[in-house]
Amino acid sequence: MLISKTKEWSNLQAHCKQMQNVKMKELFNNDKERFAKFSLQFNNILFDYSKNIIDDSTIKLLLELAHSTNLKSKIKQMFTGKKINTTENRAVLHTALRNRNSKPVVVDGEDIMPEINNVLDKMETFVEKIHDGEYLGATGKKITTIVNIGIGGSDLGPMMVCQALEYYKVKDINSYFVSNVDGADIANVLKKINPETSLFIIASKTFTTQETMANALAAKKFMVSKLGDSADIIAKHFVALSTNINECKKFGIDEKNIFTFWDWVGGRYSLWSSIGLSIALSIGMNNFEELLTGGYDMDKHFKNADFKNNIPVLMALLGIWYNNFFNAKTLAVIPYCHYLRRFPTFLQQMDMESNGKYITKGNEKVDYNTGPVIWGEAGTNAQHSFFQLIHQGTQMIPVDFISFIANLDGDAKQHNMLLSNFFAQTEALMKGKTEYEVRDELLKENKTEDEINHILPHKVFEGNKPSNTILIDKLTPYTLGMLIAMYEHKVFVQGAIWNVNQFDQWGVELGKQLAKNILSELNSDTTITTHDCSTNALINYCKEKR
Ligand code: G6Q
């Protein structure tokens, strides 16, 4: 049965009607304990969800909805390796990759922890050798540049983490990420690097992805042109992160330099696996392990905390509250942290590729919204571009505000400016600005009555715009691990409630298939007639113009 047909859903619909006209400002005025009631702390993360259009009944009804979907047992199924990716018949065990207690995790009757730990050991040895200068390039030089070639899950996670943890970067290692099949991407990187000191990391679960293989071949061609055509060049300057060992070997990669992972690691959840090699090389293995520990500690919180004290569960339920009952179609994620500027991009894949589905696990078509559009940008830059729409636009846009109490760089004064904007925005979105307040301001500016009437409606802010505030002590590998895992579990809970398979991605597969057909047509000399008249005309126009 669709979740929308349950009594828990109808109860929320009825409750939403009552809450439509409730003003958060009044809720705050009437309850001085509102922050204490609607905020949670776990380790060094504070999650304040008091600036939402909710009361006690909202939370009670949302929790009833969660319980009605057997969420507890669905969580257990994921952690214990049940094949919850039903369309691909796979377990989903990115949590095992960061299982720091090495308790057995069994898939198909086999404990997978020894294998996971072997790969981690292999990564550690490799990273140390690179850092110590024991591993040298083909001409005897130390490796100081790494170029990760991958796309989607084999790019976004490691790229975001390397950027987010740049402060912790090991000296002497520069990293680049190449993903786009547009030749400009790899060409721009190749222009900047020294072939003798560069290591290419070919990150691809399948080792067949068109974009990655094209870029890997371009890198190979470049290296051969610069250093000569010997097997040693490929063996010393290329490593692979993949489940497809045979294809890696065919490419010429030395078996010692193949870091494997497994089909139960989804691409967008793979940064915790050997796909994180670029992270470990950038920030050191100890820091990579700290990242895993952060993820692991969040896993424990998610698995063990009651739903009402469980940050990912509450985040997910609040998202459902707006997406399904207020019909808010998007969620803005705004990190007030320059290092996290690509975090929204990373989350886009994690969330939209996971829950952007309209068929349930029971093969029914949903009649409710699933995955929201995730978007965002670093604050304060976002304030100077699209925040206008959030403050005074016509649609409801819930926001997640993320920031850190301690600054890593710059002086404390400047960090306080950042934080003052962070707090001010959450407050302004909630409170708005009344006609009375605007009039008062304008009077103080000595405006005439005519001038006031002319400008007044434009300066009024209705407020009542919901947001979550996620405030963390300091950006470290550990806290970043917690933050990423927190969002992963939030996305899991939403998908579990919407009853979609969050772990397949047929839309991505479709793209891989479609482009292949057109590629052969673009390379042919004949006029194309196999598509609709628009697509035919576009392809033929392009061929004629060449
Ligand atoms: C992630 C998706 C997708 C995938 C890329 C790259 O969950 O499956 O983004 O990561 O298509 O695939 P390969 O790693 O196989 O090259």
Coordinates of N, CA and C in Angstrom, one line a residue, residues 354-474:
S354 N 19.4 9.2 -5.2 CA 18.9 8.1 -4.4 C 17.4 8.1 -4.4
N355 N 16.8 9.3 -4.2 CA 15.3 9.3 -4.0 C 14.5 9.9 -5.1
G356 N 15.2 10.2 -6.2 CA 14.5 10.7 -7.4 C 13.9 9.6 -8.2
K357 N 12.8 9.0 -7.6 CA 12.2 7.8 -8.2 C 10.7 7.9 -8.0
Y358 N 9.9 7.4 -9.0 CA 8.5 7.4 -8.8 C 7.8 6.1 -8.7
I359 N 8.7 5.0 -8.8 CA 8.1 3.7 -8.6 C 8.5 3.1 -7.2
T360 N 7.6 2.6 -6.5 CA 7.9 2.1 -5.1 C 8.6 0.7 -5.2
K361 N 9.1 0.3 -4.1 CA 9.6 -1.1 -4.0 C 8.5 -2.1 -4.3
G362 N 7.3 -1.7 -4.1 CA 6.2 -2.6 -4.4 C 5.7 -2.4 -5.8
N363 N 6.5 -1.8 -6.7 CA 6.2 -1.5 -8.1 C 4.9 -0.7 -8.4
E364 N 4.5 0.1 -7.4 CA 3.4 1.0 -7.6 C 4.0 2.4 -8.0
K365 N 3.1 3.2 -8.7 CA 3.6 4.6 -9.0 C 3.1 5.5 -7.8
V366 N 4.0 6.3 -7.3 CA 3.7 7.1 -6.2 C 2.7 8.2 -6.6
D367 N 2.0 8.7 -5.6 CA 1.1 9.8 -5.8 C 1.5 11.0 -4.9
Y368 N 2.8 10.9 -4.5 CA 3.3 12.0 -3.6 C 4.7 12.3 -4.0
N369 N 5.2 13.5 -3.6 CA 6.5 13.9 -4.0 C 7.5 13.0 -3.3
T370 N 8.6 12.7 -4.1 CA 9.8 12.0 -3.5 C 10.9 13.1 -3.6
G371 N 12.1 12.6 -3.8 CA 13.3 13.5 -3.7 C 13.1 14.9 -4.1
P372 N 13.4 15.8 -3.1 CA 13.3 17.2 -3.4 C 14.5 17.7 -4.3
V373 N 14.4 18.8 -4.9 CA 15.6 19.4 -5.6 C 16.5 19.9 -4.5
I374 N 17.8 19.5 -4.5 CA 18.7 20.0 -3.6 C 19.6 21.0 -4.3
W375 N 19.8 22.1 -3.7 CA 20.6 23.1 -4.3 C 21.3 24.0 -3.2
G376 N 22.2 24.8 -3.6 CA 22.9 25.6 -2.5 C 24.2 26.1 -3.0
E377 N 24.8 26.9 -2.1 CA 26.0 27.6 -2.3 C 26.5 28.1 -1.0
A378 N 27.8 28.4 -0.9 CA 28.3 28.8 0.3 C 27.8 30.1 0.8
G379 N 27.4 30.2 2.1 CA 27.1 31.6 2.6 C 28.5 32.2 2.9
T380 N 28.7 33.5 2.7 CA 27.7 34.5 2.5 C 27.4 34.8 1.0
N381 N 28.2 34.1 0.1 CA 28.0 34.4 -1.3 C 26.5 34.2 -1.7
A382 N 25.9 33.2 -1.1 CA 24.5 33.0 -1.5 C 23.6 34.1 -1.1
Q383 N 23.9 34.8 -0.1 CA 23.1 36.0 0.4 C 23.1 37.1 -0.7
H384 N 24.2 37.1 -1.4 CA 24.3 38.2 -2.5 C 23.9 37.7 -3.8
S385 N 23.3 36.5 -3.9 CA 22.8 36.1 -5.2 C 21.3 35.6 -5.0
F386 N 21.0 34.4 -4.5 CA 19.6 33.9 -4.6 C 18.8 34.0 -3.3
F387 N 19.4 34.6 -2.2 CA 18.6 34.6 -1.0 C 17.4 35.4 -1.1
Q388 N 17.4 36.4 -2.0 CA 16.2 37.2 -2.2 C 14.9 36.3 -2.4
L389 N 15.1 35.3 -3.3 CA 14.0 34.4 -3.6 C 13.5 33.6 -2.3
I390 N 14.4 33.3 -1.5 CA 14.1 32.6 -0.3 C 13.3 33.5 0.7
H391 N 13.8 34.8 0.8 CA 13.1 35.7 1.7 C 11.8 36.2 1.2
Q392 N 11.7 36.6 -0.1 CA 10.5 37.2 -0.6 C 9.9 36.6 -1.9
G393 N 10.4 35.4 -2.3 CA 9.8 34.7 -3.4 C 8.5 34.1 -3.1
T394 N 7.9 33.4 -4.0 CA 6.5 32.9 -3.9 C 6.4 31.5 -3.4
Q395 N 7.6 30.8 -3.3 CA 7.5 29.4 -2.9 C 8.2 29.2 -1.6
M396 N 7.8 28.1 -0.9 CA 8.5 27.8 0.3 C 9.8 27.0 0.0
I397 N 10.9 27.6 0.6 CA 12.2 26.9 0.4 C 12.8 26.6 1.8
P398 N 12.6 25.4 2.3 CA 13.3 25.2 3.6 C 14.8 25.2 3.4
V399 N 15.5 25.6 4.4 CA 17.0 25.7 4.3 C 17.7 25.0 5.4
D400 N 18.8 24.3 5.1 CA 19.7 23.8 6.1 C 20.9 24.7 6.1
F401 N 21.1 25.3 7.3 CA 22.3 26.2 7.5 C 23.3 25.4 8.3
I402 N 24.6 25.4 7.7 CA 25.7 24.6 8.4 C 26.8 25.5 8.7
S403 N 27.3 25.5 9.9 CA 28.6 26.2 10.1 C 29.4 25.7 11.3
F404 N 30.6 26.2 11.5 CA 31.5 25.8 12.5 C 31.9 26.9 13.4
I405 N 32.0 26.6 14.7 CA 32.2 27.6 15.7 C 33.7 28.1 15.6
A406 N 34.6 27.2 15.4 CA 36.0 27.6 15.4 C 36.4 27.9 13.9
N407 N 37.3 28.9 13.8 CA 37.8 29.2 12.4 C 39.1 28.5 12.3
L408 N 39.4 28.0 11.1 CA 40.7 27.3 10.8 C 41.7 28.4 10.3
D409 N 41.2 29.3 9.5 CA 42.1 30.3 9.0 C 41.5 31.7 9.3
G410 N 42.2 32.7 8.9 CA 41.8 34.1 9.1 C 41.7 34.4 10.5
D411 N 41.3 35.6 10.8 CA 41.2 36.0 12.3 C 39.8 35.8 12.8
A412 N 39.8 35.8 14.1 CA 38.5 35.5 14.8 C 37.5 36.5 14.5
K413 N 37.9 37.8 14.2 CA 37.0 38.9 13.9 C 36.2 38.6 12.6
Q414 N 37.0 38.2 11.7 CA 36.4 37.9 10.4 C 35.4 36.7 10.5
H415 N 35.8 35.7 11.3 CA 35.0 34.5 11.5 C 33.7 34.9 12.2
N416 N 33.8 35.9 13.1 CA 32.5 36.4 13.7 C 31.6 37.1 12.7
M417 N 32.2 37.7 11.7 CA 31.4 38.3 10.7 C 30.6 37.2 10.0
L418 N 31.3 36.1 9.7 CA 30.7 35.0 9.0 C 29.5 34.5 9.8
L419 N 29.8 34.2 11.1 CA 28.8 33.6 12.0 C 27.7 34.6 12.2
S420 N 28.0 35.9 12.3 CA 26.8 36.8 12.5 C 25.9 36.8 11.3
N421 N 26.4 36.6 10.1 CA 25.5 36.5 9.0 C 24.7 35.2 9.1
F422 N 25.4 34.1 9.5 CA 24.8 32.8 9.6 C 23.6 32.9 10.6
F423 N 23.8 33.4 11.8 CA 22.7 33.5 12.7 C 21.6 34.5 12.3
A424 N 22.1 35.6 11.7 CA 21.1 36.6 11.3 C 20.1 36.1 10.3
Q425 N 20.6 35.3 9.3 CA 19.7 34.8 8.3 C 18.7 33.9 8.8
T426 N 19.1 33.0 9.7 CA 18.1 32.1 10.2 C 17.0 32.8 11.0
E427 N 17.4 33.8 11.7 CA 16.5 34.6 12.5 C 15.5 35.4 11.6
A428 N 16.1 36.1 10.6 CA 15.3 36.9 9.6 C 14.3 36.1 8.9
L429 N 14.8 34.9 8.5 CA 13.8 34.0 7.7 C 12.6 33.6 8.6
M430 N 12.9 33.4 9.8 CA 11.9 33.0 10.7 C 11.0 34.2 11.1
K431 N 11.6 35.3 11.5 CA 10.8 36.4 12.0 C 10.2 37.3 10.9
G432 N 10.9 37.5 9.8 CA 10.5 38.5 8.8 C 10.5 39.9 9.4
K433 N 9.8 40.8 8.7 CA 9.8 42.2 9.1 C 8.4 42.7 8.9
T434 N 7.8 43.2 9.9 CA 6.4 43.6 9.8 C 6.2 45.0 9.2
E435 N 5.0 45.3 8.7 CA 4.7 46.6 8.2 C 5.1 47.7 9.2
Y436 N 4.7 47.4 10.4 CA 4.9 48.3 11.5 C 6.4 48.6 11.7
E437 N 7.2 47.6 11.6 CA 8.7 47.8 11.8 C 9.3 48.6 10.6
V438 N 8.8 48.3 9.4 CA 9.3 49.0 8.2 C 8.9 50.4 8.3
R439 N 7.7 50.7 8.7 CA 7.2 52.1 8.8 C 8.1 52.9 9.8
D440 N 8.3 52.2 10.9 CA 9.1 52.9 11.9 C 10.5 53.2 11.4
E441 N 11.1 52.3 10.6 CA 12.4 52.5 10.1 C 12.4 53.7 9.1
L442 N 11.4 53.7 8.3 CA 11.3 54.7 7.2 C 11.1 56.1 7.9
L443 N 10.3 56.1 8.9 CA 10.1 57.4 9.6 C 11.4 57.9 10.2
K444 N 12.2 57.0 10.7 CA 13.5 57.4 11.3 C 14.4 58.0 10.2
E445 N 14.1 57.5 9.0 CA 14.9 58.1 7.9 C 14.3 59.3 7.3
N446 N 13.3 59.9 8.0 CA 12.7 61.1 7.6 C 12.0 61.1 6.3
K447 N 11.4 59.9 5.9 CA 10.7 59.8 4.7 C 9.3 60.4 4.9
T448 N 8.8 61.0 3.7 CA 7.4 61.5 3.8 C 6.4 60.4 3.7
E449 N 5.1 60.7 4.0 CA 4.1 59.7 4.0 C 4.0 59.1 2.6
D450 N 4.1 60.0 1.6 CA 4.0 59.5 0.2 C 5.1 58.5 -0.1
E451 N 6.3 58.9 0.3 CA 7.5 58.0 0.1 C 7.3 56.7 0.8
I452 N 6.8 56.8 2.0 CA 6.6 55.5 2.8 C 5.6 54.6 2.1
N453 N 4.5 55.2 1.7 CA 3.5 54.3 1.1 C 4.0 53.7 -0.2
H454 N 4.8 54.4 -0.9 CA 5.4 53.9 -2.2 C 6.3 52.7 -1.9
I455 N 7.1 52.8 -0.9 CA 8.1 51.7 -0.8 C 7.7 50.6 0.2
L456 N 6.8 50.9 1.1 CA 6.5 50.0 2.3 C 6.3 48.6 1.9
P457 N 5.4 48.3 1.0 CA 5.1 46.8 0.8 C 6.3 46.0 0.3
H458 N 7.2 46.7 -0.4 CA 8.4 46.0 -0.9 C 9.4 45.7 0.2
K459 N 9.3 46.4 1.3 CA 10.2 46.2 2.4 C 9.7 45.2 3.5
V460 N 8.5 44.8 3.3 CA 7.9 43.9 4.3 C 8.4 42.4 4.0
F461 N 8.8 41.7 5.1 CA 9.1 40.3 4.9 C 8.1 39.5 5.7
E462 N 7.5 38.6 5.1 CA 6.4 37.8 5.8 C 7.1 36.9 6.8
G463 N 8.3 36.5 6.6 CA 9.0 35.5 7.5 C 8.3 34.2 7.5
N464 N 8.4 33.5 8.6 CA 7.9 32.1 8.7 C 8.5 31.1 7.7
K465 N 9.7 31.4 7.3 CA 10.5 30.5 6.4 C 11.3 29.5 7.2
P466 N 11.0 28.2 7.1 CA 11.7 27.2 7.9 C 13.1 27.0 7.6
S467 N 13.9 26.7 8.7 CA 15.3 26.3 8.5 C 15.8 25.4 9.6
N468 N 16.8 24.6 9.3 CA 17.5 23.8 10.4 C 18.8 24.5 10.5
T469 N 19.4 24.5 11.7 CA 20.7 25.0 11.9 C 21.6 23.9 12.4
I470 N 22.7 23.6 11.7 CA 23.6 22.6 12.1 C 24.9 23.3 12.5
L471 N 25.2 23.3 13.7 CA 26.4 24.0 14.2 C 27.4 23.1 14.8
I472 N 28.6 23.1 14.3 CA 29.6 22.1 14.7 C 30.8 22.8 15.3
D473 N 31.5 22.2 16.2 CA 32.6 22.8 16.9 C 33.6 23.3 15.9
K474 N 34.1 22.4 15.1 CA 35.2 22.7 14.2 C 35.2 21.8 13.0

